[in-house]
mmCIF file with all atom_site columns, C-alpha atoms in Angstrom:
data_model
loop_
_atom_site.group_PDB
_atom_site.id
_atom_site.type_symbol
_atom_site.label_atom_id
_atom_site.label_alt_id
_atom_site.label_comp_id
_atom_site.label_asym_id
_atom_site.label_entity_id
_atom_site.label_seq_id
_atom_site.pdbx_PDB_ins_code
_atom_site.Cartn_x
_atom_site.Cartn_y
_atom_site.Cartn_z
_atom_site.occupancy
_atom_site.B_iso_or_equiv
_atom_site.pdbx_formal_charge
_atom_site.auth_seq_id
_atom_site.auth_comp_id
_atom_site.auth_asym_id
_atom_site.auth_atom_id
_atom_site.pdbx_PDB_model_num
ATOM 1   C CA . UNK A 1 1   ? 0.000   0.000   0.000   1.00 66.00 ? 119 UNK A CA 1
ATOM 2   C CA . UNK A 1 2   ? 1.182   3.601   -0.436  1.00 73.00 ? 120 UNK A CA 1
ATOM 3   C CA . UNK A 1 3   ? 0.051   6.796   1.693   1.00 78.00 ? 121 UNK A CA 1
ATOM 4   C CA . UNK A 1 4   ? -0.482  9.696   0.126   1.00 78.00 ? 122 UNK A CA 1
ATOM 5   C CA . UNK A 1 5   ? -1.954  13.063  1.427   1.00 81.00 ? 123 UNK A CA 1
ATOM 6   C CA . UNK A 1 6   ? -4.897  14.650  0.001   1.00 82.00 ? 124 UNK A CA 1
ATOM 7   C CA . UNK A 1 7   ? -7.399  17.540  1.096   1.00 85.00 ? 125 UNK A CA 1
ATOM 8   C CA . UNK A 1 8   ? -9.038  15.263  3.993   1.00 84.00 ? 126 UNK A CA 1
ATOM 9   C CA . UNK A 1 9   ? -5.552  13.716  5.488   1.00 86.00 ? 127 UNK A CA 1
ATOM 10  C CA . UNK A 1 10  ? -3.705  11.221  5.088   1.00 86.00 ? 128 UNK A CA 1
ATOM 11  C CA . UNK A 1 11  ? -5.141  7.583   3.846   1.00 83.00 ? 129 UNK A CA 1
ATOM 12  C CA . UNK A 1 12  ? -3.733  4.659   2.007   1.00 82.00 ? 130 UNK A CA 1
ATOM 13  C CA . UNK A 1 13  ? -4.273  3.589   -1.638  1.00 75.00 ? 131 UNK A CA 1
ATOM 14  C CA . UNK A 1 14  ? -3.739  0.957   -3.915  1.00 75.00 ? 132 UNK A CA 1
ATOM 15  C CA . UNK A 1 15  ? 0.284   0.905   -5.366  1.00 77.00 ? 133 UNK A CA 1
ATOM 16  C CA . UNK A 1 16  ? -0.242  1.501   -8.947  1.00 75.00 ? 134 UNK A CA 1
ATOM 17  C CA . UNK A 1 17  ? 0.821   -1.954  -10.852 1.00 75.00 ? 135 UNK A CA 1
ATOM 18  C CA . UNK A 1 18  ? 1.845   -1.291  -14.728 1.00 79.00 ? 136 UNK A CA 1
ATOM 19  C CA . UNK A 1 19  ? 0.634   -3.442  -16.712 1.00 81.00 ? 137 UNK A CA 1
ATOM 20  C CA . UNK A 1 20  ? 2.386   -6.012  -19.354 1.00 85.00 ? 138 UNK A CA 1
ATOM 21  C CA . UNK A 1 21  ? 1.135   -5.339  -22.465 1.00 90.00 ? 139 UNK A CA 1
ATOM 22  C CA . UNK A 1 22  ? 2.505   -2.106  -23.961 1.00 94.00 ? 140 UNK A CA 1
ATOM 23  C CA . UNK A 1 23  ? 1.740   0.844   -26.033 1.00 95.00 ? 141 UNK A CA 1
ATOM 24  C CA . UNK A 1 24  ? 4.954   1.906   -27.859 1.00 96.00 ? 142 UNK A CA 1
ATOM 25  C CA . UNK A 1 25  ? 4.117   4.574   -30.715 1.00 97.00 ? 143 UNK A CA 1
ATOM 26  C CA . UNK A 1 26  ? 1.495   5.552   -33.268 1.00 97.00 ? 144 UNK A CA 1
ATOM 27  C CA . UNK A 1 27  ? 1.164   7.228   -36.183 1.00 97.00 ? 145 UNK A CA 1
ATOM 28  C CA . UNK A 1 28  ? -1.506  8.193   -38.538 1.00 97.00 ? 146 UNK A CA 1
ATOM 29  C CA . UNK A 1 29  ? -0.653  6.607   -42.067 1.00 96.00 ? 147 UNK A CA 1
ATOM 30  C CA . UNK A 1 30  ? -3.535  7.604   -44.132 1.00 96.00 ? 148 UNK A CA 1
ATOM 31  C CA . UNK A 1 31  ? -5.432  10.397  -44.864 1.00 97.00 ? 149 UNK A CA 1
ATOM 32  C CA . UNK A 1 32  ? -8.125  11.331  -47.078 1.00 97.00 ? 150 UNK A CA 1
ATOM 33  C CA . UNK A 1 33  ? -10.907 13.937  -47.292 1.00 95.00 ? 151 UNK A CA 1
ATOM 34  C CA . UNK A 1 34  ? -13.426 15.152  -49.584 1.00 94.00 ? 152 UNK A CA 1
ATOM 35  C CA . UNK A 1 35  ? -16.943 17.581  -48.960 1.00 90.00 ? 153 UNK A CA 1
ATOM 36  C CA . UNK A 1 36  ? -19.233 18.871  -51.902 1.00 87.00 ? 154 UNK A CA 1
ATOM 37  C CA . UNK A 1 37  ? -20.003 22.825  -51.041 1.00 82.00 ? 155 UNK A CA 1
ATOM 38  C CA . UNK A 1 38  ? -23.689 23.671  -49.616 1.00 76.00 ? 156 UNK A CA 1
ATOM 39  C CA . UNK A 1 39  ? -24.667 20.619  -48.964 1.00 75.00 ? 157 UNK A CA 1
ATOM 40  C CA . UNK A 1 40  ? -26.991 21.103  -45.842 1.00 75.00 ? 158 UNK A CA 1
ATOM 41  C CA . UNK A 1 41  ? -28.831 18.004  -44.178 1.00 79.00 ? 159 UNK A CA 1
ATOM 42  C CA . UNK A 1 42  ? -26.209 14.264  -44.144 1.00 83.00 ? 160 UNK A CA 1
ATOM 43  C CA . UNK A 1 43  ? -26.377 11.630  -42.314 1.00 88.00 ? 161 UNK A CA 1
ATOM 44  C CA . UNK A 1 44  ? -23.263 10.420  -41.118 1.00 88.00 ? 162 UNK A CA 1
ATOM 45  C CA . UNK A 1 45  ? -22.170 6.647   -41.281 1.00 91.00 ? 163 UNK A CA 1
ATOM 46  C CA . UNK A 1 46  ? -18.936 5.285   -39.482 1.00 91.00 ? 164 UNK A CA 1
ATOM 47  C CA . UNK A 1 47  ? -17.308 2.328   -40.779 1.00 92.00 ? 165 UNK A CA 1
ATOM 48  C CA . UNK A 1 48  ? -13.932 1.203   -38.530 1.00 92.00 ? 166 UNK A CA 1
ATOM 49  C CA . UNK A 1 49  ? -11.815 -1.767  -39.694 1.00 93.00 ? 167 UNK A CA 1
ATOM 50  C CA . UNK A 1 50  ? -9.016  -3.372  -37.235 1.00 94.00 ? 168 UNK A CA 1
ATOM 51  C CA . UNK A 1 51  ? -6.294  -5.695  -38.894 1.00 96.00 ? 169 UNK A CA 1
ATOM 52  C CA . UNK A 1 52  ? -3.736  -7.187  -36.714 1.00 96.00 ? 170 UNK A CA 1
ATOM 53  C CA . UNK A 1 53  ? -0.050  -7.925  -37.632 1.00 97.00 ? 171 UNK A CA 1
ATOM 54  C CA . UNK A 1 54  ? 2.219   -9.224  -35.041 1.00 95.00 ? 172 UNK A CA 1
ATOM 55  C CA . UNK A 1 55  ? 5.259   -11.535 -34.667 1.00 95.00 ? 173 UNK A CA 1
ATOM 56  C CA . UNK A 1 56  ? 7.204   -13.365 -31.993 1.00 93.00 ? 174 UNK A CA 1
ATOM 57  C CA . UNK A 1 57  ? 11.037  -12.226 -31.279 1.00 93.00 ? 175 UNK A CA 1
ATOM 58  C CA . UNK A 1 58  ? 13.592  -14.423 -30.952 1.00 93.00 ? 176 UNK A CA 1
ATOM 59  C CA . UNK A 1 59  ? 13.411  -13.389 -26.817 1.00 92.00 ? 177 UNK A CA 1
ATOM 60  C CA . UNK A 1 60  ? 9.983   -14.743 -26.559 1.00 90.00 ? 178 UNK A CA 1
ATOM 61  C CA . UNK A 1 61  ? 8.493   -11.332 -26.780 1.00 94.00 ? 179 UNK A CA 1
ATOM 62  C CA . UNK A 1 62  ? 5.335   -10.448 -28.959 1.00 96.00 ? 180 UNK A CA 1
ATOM 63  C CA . UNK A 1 63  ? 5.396   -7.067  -31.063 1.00 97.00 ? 181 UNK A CA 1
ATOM 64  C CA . UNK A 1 64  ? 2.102   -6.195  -32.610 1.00 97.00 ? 182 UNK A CA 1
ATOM 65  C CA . UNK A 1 65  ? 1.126   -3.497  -35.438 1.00 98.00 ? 183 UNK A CA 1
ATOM 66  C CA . UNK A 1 66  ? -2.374  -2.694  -35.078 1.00 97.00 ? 184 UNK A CA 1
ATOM 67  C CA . UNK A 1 67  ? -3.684  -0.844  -38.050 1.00 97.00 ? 185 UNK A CA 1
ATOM 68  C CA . UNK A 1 68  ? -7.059  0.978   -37.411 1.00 96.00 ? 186 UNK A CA 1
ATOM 69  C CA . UNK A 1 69  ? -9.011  2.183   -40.431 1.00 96.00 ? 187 UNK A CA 1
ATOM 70  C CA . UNK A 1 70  ? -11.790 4.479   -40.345 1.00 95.00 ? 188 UNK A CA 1
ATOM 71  C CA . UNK A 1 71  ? -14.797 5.482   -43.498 1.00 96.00 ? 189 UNK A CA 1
ATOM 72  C CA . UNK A 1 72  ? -16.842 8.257   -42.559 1.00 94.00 ? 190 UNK A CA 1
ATOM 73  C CA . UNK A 1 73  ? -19.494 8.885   -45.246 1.00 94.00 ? 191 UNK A CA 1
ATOM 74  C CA . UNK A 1 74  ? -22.083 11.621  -45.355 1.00 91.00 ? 192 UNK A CA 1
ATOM 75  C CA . UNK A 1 75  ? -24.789 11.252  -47.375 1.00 90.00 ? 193 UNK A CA 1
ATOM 76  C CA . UNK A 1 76  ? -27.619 13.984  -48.933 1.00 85.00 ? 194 UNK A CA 1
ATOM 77  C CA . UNK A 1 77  ? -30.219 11.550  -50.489 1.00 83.00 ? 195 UNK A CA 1
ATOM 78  C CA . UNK A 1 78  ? -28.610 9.211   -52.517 1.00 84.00 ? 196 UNK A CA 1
ATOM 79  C CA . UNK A 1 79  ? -25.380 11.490  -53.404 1.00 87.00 ? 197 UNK A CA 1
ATOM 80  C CA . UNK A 1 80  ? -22.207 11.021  -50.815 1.00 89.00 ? 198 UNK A CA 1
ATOM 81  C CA . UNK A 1 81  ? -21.341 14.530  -50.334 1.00 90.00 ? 199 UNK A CA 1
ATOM 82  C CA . UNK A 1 82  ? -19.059 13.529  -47.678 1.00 92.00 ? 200 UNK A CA 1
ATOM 83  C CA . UNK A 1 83  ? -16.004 11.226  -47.434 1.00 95.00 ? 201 UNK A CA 1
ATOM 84  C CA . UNK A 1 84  ? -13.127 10.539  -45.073 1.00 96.00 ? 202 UNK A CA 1
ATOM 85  C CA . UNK A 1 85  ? -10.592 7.912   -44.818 1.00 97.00 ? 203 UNK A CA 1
ATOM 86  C CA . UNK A 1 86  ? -8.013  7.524   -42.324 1.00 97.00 ? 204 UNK A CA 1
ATOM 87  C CA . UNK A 1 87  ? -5.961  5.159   -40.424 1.00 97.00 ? 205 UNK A CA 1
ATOM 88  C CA . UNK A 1 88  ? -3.712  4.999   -37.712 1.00 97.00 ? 206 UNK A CA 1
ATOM 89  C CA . UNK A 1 89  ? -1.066  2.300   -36.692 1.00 98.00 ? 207 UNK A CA 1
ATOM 90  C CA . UNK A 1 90  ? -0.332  1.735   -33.677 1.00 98.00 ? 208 UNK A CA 1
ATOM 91  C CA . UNK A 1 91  ? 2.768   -0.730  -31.986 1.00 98.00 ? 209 UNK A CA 1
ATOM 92  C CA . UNK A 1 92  ? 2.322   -2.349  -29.439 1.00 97.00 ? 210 UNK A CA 1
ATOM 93  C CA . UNK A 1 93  ? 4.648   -4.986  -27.150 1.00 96.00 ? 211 UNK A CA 1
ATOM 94  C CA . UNK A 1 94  ? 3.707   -7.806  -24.550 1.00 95.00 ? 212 UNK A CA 1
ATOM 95  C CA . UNK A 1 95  ? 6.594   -10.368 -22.462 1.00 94.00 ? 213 UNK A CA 1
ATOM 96  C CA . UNK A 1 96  ? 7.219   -13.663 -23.558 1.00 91.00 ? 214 UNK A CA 1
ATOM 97  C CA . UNK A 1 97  ? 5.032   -15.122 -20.583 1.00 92.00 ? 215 UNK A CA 1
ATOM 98  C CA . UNK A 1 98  ? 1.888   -13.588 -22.083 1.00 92.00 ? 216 UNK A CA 1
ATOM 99  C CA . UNK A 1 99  ? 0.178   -16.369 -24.411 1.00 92.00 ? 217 UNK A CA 1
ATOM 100 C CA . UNK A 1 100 ? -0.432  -15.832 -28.176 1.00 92.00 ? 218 UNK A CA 1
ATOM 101 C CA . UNK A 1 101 ? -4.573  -15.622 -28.001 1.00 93.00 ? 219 UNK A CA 1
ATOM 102 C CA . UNK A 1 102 ? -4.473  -12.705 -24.533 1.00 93.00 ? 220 UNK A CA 1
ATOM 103 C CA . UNK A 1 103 ? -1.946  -10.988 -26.903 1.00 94.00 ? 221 UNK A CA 1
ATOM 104 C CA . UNK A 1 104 ? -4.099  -10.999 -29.621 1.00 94.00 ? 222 UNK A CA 1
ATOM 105 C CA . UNK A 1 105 ? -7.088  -10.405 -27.833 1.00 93.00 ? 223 UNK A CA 1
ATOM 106 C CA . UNK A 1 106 ? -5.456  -7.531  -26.164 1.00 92.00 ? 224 UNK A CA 1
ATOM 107 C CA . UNK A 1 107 ? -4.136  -5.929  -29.168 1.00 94.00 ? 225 UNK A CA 1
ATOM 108 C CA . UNK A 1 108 ? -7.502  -6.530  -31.127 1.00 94.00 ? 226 UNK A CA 1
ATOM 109 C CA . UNK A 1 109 ? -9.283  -4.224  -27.939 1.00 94.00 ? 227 UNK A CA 1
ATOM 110 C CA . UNK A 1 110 ? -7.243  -2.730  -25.798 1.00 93.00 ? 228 UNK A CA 1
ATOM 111 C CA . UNK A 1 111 ? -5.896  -1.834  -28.852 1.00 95.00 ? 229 UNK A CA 1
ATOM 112 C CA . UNK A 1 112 ? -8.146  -0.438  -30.679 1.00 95.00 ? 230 UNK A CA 1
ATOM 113 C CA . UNK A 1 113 ? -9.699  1.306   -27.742 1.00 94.00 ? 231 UNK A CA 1
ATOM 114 C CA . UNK A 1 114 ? -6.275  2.763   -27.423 1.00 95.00 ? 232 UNK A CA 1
ATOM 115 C CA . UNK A 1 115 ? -6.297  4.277   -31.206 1.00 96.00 ? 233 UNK A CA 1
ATOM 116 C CA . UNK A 1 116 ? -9.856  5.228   -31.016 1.00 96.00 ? 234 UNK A CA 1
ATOM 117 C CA . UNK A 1 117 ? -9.355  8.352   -28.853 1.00 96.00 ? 235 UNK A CA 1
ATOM 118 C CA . UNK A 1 118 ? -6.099  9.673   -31.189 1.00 96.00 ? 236 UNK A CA 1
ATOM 119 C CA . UNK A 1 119 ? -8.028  9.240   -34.451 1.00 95.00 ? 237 UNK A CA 1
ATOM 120 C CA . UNK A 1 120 ? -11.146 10.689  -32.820 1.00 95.00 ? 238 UNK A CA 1
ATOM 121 C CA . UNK A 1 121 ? -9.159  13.962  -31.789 1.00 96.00 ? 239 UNK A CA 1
ATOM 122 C CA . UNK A 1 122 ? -7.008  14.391  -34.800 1.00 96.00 ? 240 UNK A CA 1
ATOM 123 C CA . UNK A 1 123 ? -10.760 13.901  -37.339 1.00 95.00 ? 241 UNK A CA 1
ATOM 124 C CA . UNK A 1 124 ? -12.340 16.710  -35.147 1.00 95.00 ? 242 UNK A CA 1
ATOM 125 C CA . UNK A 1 125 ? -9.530  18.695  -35.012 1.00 96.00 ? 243 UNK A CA 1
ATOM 126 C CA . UNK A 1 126 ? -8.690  18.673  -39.034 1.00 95.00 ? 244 UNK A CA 1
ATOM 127 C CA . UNK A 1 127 ? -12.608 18.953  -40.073 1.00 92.00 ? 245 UNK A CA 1
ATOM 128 C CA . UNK A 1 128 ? -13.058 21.654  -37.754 1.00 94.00 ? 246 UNK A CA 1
ATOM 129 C CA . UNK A 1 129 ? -9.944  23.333  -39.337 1.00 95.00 ? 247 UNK A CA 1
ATOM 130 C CA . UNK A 1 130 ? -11.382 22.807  -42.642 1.00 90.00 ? 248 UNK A CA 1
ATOM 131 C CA . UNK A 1 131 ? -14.471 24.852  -41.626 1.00 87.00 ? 249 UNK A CA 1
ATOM 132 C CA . UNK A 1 132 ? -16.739 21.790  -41.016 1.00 87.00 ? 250 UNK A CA 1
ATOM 133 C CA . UNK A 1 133 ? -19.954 23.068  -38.775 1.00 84.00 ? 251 UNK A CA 1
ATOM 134 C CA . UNK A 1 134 ? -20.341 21.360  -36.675 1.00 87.00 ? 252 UNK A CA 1
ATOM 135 C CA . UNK A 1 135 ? -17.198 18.821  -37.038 1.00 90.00 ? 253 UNK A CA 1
ATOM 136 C CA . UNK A 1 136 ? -17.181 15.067  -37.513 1.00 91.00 ? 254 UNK A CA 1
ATOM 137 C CA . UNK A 1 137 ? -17.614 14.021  -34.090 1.00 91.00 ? 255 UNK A CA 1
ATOM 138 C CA . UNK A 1 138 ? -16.587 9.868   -33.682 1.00 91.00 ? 256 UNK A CA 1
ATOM 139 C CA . UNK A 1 139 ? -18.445 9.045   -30.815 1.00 90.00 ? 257 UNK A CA 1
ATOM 140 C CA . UNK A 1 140 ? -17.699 6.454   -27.930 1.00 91.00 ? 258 UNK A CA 1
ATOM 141 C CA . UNK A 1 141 ? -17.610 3.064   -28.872 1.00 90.00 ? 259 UNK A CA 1
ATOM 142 C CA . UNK A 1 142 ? -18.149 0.074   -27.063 1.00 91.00 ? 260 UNK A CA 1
ATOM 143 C CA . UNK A 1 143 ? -15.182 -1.609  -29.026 1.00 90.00 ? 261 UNK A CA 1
ATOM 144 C CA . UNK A 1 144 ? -15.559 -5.935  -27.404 1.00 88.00 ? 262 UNK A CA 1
ATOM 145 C CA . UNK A 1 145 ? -18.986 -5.363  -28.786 1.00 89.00 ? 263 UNK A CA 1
ATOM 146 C CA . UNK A 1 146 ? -18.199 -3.881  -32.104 1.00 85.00 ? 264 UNK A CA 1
ATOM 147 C CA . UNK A 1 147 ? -15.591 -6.393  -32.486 1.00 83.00 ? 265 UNK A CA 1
ATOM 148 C CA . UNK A 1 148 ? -17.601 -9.411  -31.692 1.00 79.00 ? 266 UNK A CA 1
ATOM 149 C CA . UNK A 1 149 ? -20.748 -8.518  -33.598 1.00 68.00 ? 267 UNK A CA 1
ATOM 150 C CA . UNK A 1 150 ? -17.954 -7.852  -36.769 1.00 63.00 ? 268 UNK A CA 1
ATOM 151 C CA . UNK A 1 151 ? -16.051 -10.852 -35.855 1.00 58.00 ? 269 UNK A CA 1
ATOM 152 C CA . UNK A 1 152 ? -19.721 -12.870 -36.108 1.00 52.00 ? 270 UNK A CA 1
ATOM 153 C CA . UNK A 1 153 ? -20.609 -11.008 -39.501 1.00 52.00 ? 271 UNK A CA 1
ATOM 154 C CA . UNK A 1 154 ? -17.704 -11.922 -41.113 1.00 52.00 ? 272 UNK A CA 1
ATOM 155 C CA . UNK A 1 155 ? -18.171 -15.533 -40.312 1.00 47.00 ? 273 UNK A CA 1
ATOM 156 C CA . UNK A 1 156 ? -21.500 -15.678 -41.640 1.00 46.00 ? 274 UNK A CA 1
ATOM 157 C CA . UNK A 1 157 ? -20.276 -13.847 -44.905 1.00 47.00 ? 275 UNK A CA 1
ATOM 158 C CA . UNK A 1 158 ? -17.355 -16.660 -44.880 1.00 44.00 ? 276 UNK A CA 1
ATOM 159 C CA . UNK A 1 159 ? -20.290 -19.666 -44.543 1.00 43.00 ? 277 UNK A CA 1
ATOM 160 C CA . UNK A 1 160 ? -22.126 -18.315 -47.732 1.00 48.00 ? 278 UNK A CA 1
ATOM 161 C CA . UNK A 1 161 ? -18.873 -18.472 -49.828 1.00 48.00 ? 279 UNK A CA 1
#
């Protein structure tokens, strides 16, 4: 345990354990825009794709390159006045004692729930630079859901081939 004073004394909390899987570095890779002028009323659709690339080191250790790709389409009717592409990569690093499913499990959500946020800030700030009103605004996603009902779509789409 570790004390620590706050505003009502001193009191004893939790020691802060890090955890074993890692977040190293991202980067945004890809990034593509395009709006049609005076278009008023769209509805917005959100489209996000994980893919997961990761190998084993020769110490045991797992290294994983999560690539996170986002379609935002806005529609008027039938026209898409609206469209936005991006992704972002993101590295990430777990200890040989982790197994190869938690690793992939964790990079596949923790992972992605990781990414979310960055893409999410850097689409709001660069519409809202480019004089969107209001700006593309991701919103919170519950990402084992997401993940699970895409993870059960594809499989159906792989039975009917």
């Amino acid at each position: 345990m570790l004390i620590v004073k706050t505003s009502k004394g001193w009191r004893e909390v939790p020691k802060v354990v890090n955890a074993d899987f890692r977040f190293l570095a991202h980067r945004i890779s890809d990034f593509s825009f395009s709006l049609q002028e005076g278009v008023k009323n769209m509805s917005i659709s959100l489209d996000i794709d994980p893919e997961l690339e990761y190998k084993c080191l020769d110490n045991g250790c797992y290294i994983g390159l999560l690539t996170l790709s986002v379609k935002v389409r806005g529609r008027s009717g039938r026209k898409i006045s609206l469209k936005l592409d991006a992704s972002i990569k993101g590295k990430f690093e777990a200890p040989a004692s982790m197994e190869k499913n938690t690793f992939e499990n964790f990079c596949m959500i923790s992972g992605t729930a990781t990414l979310i946020p960055l893409l999410r800030a850097a689409i709001l700030s660069f519409t809202s630079q480019a004089g969107m009103n209001p700006p593309i605004k991701i919103p919170l996603i519950n990402v084992p859901q997401s993940l699970s009902k895409a993870g059960k779509k594809e499989g159906k789409e792989q039975s009917k081939e």
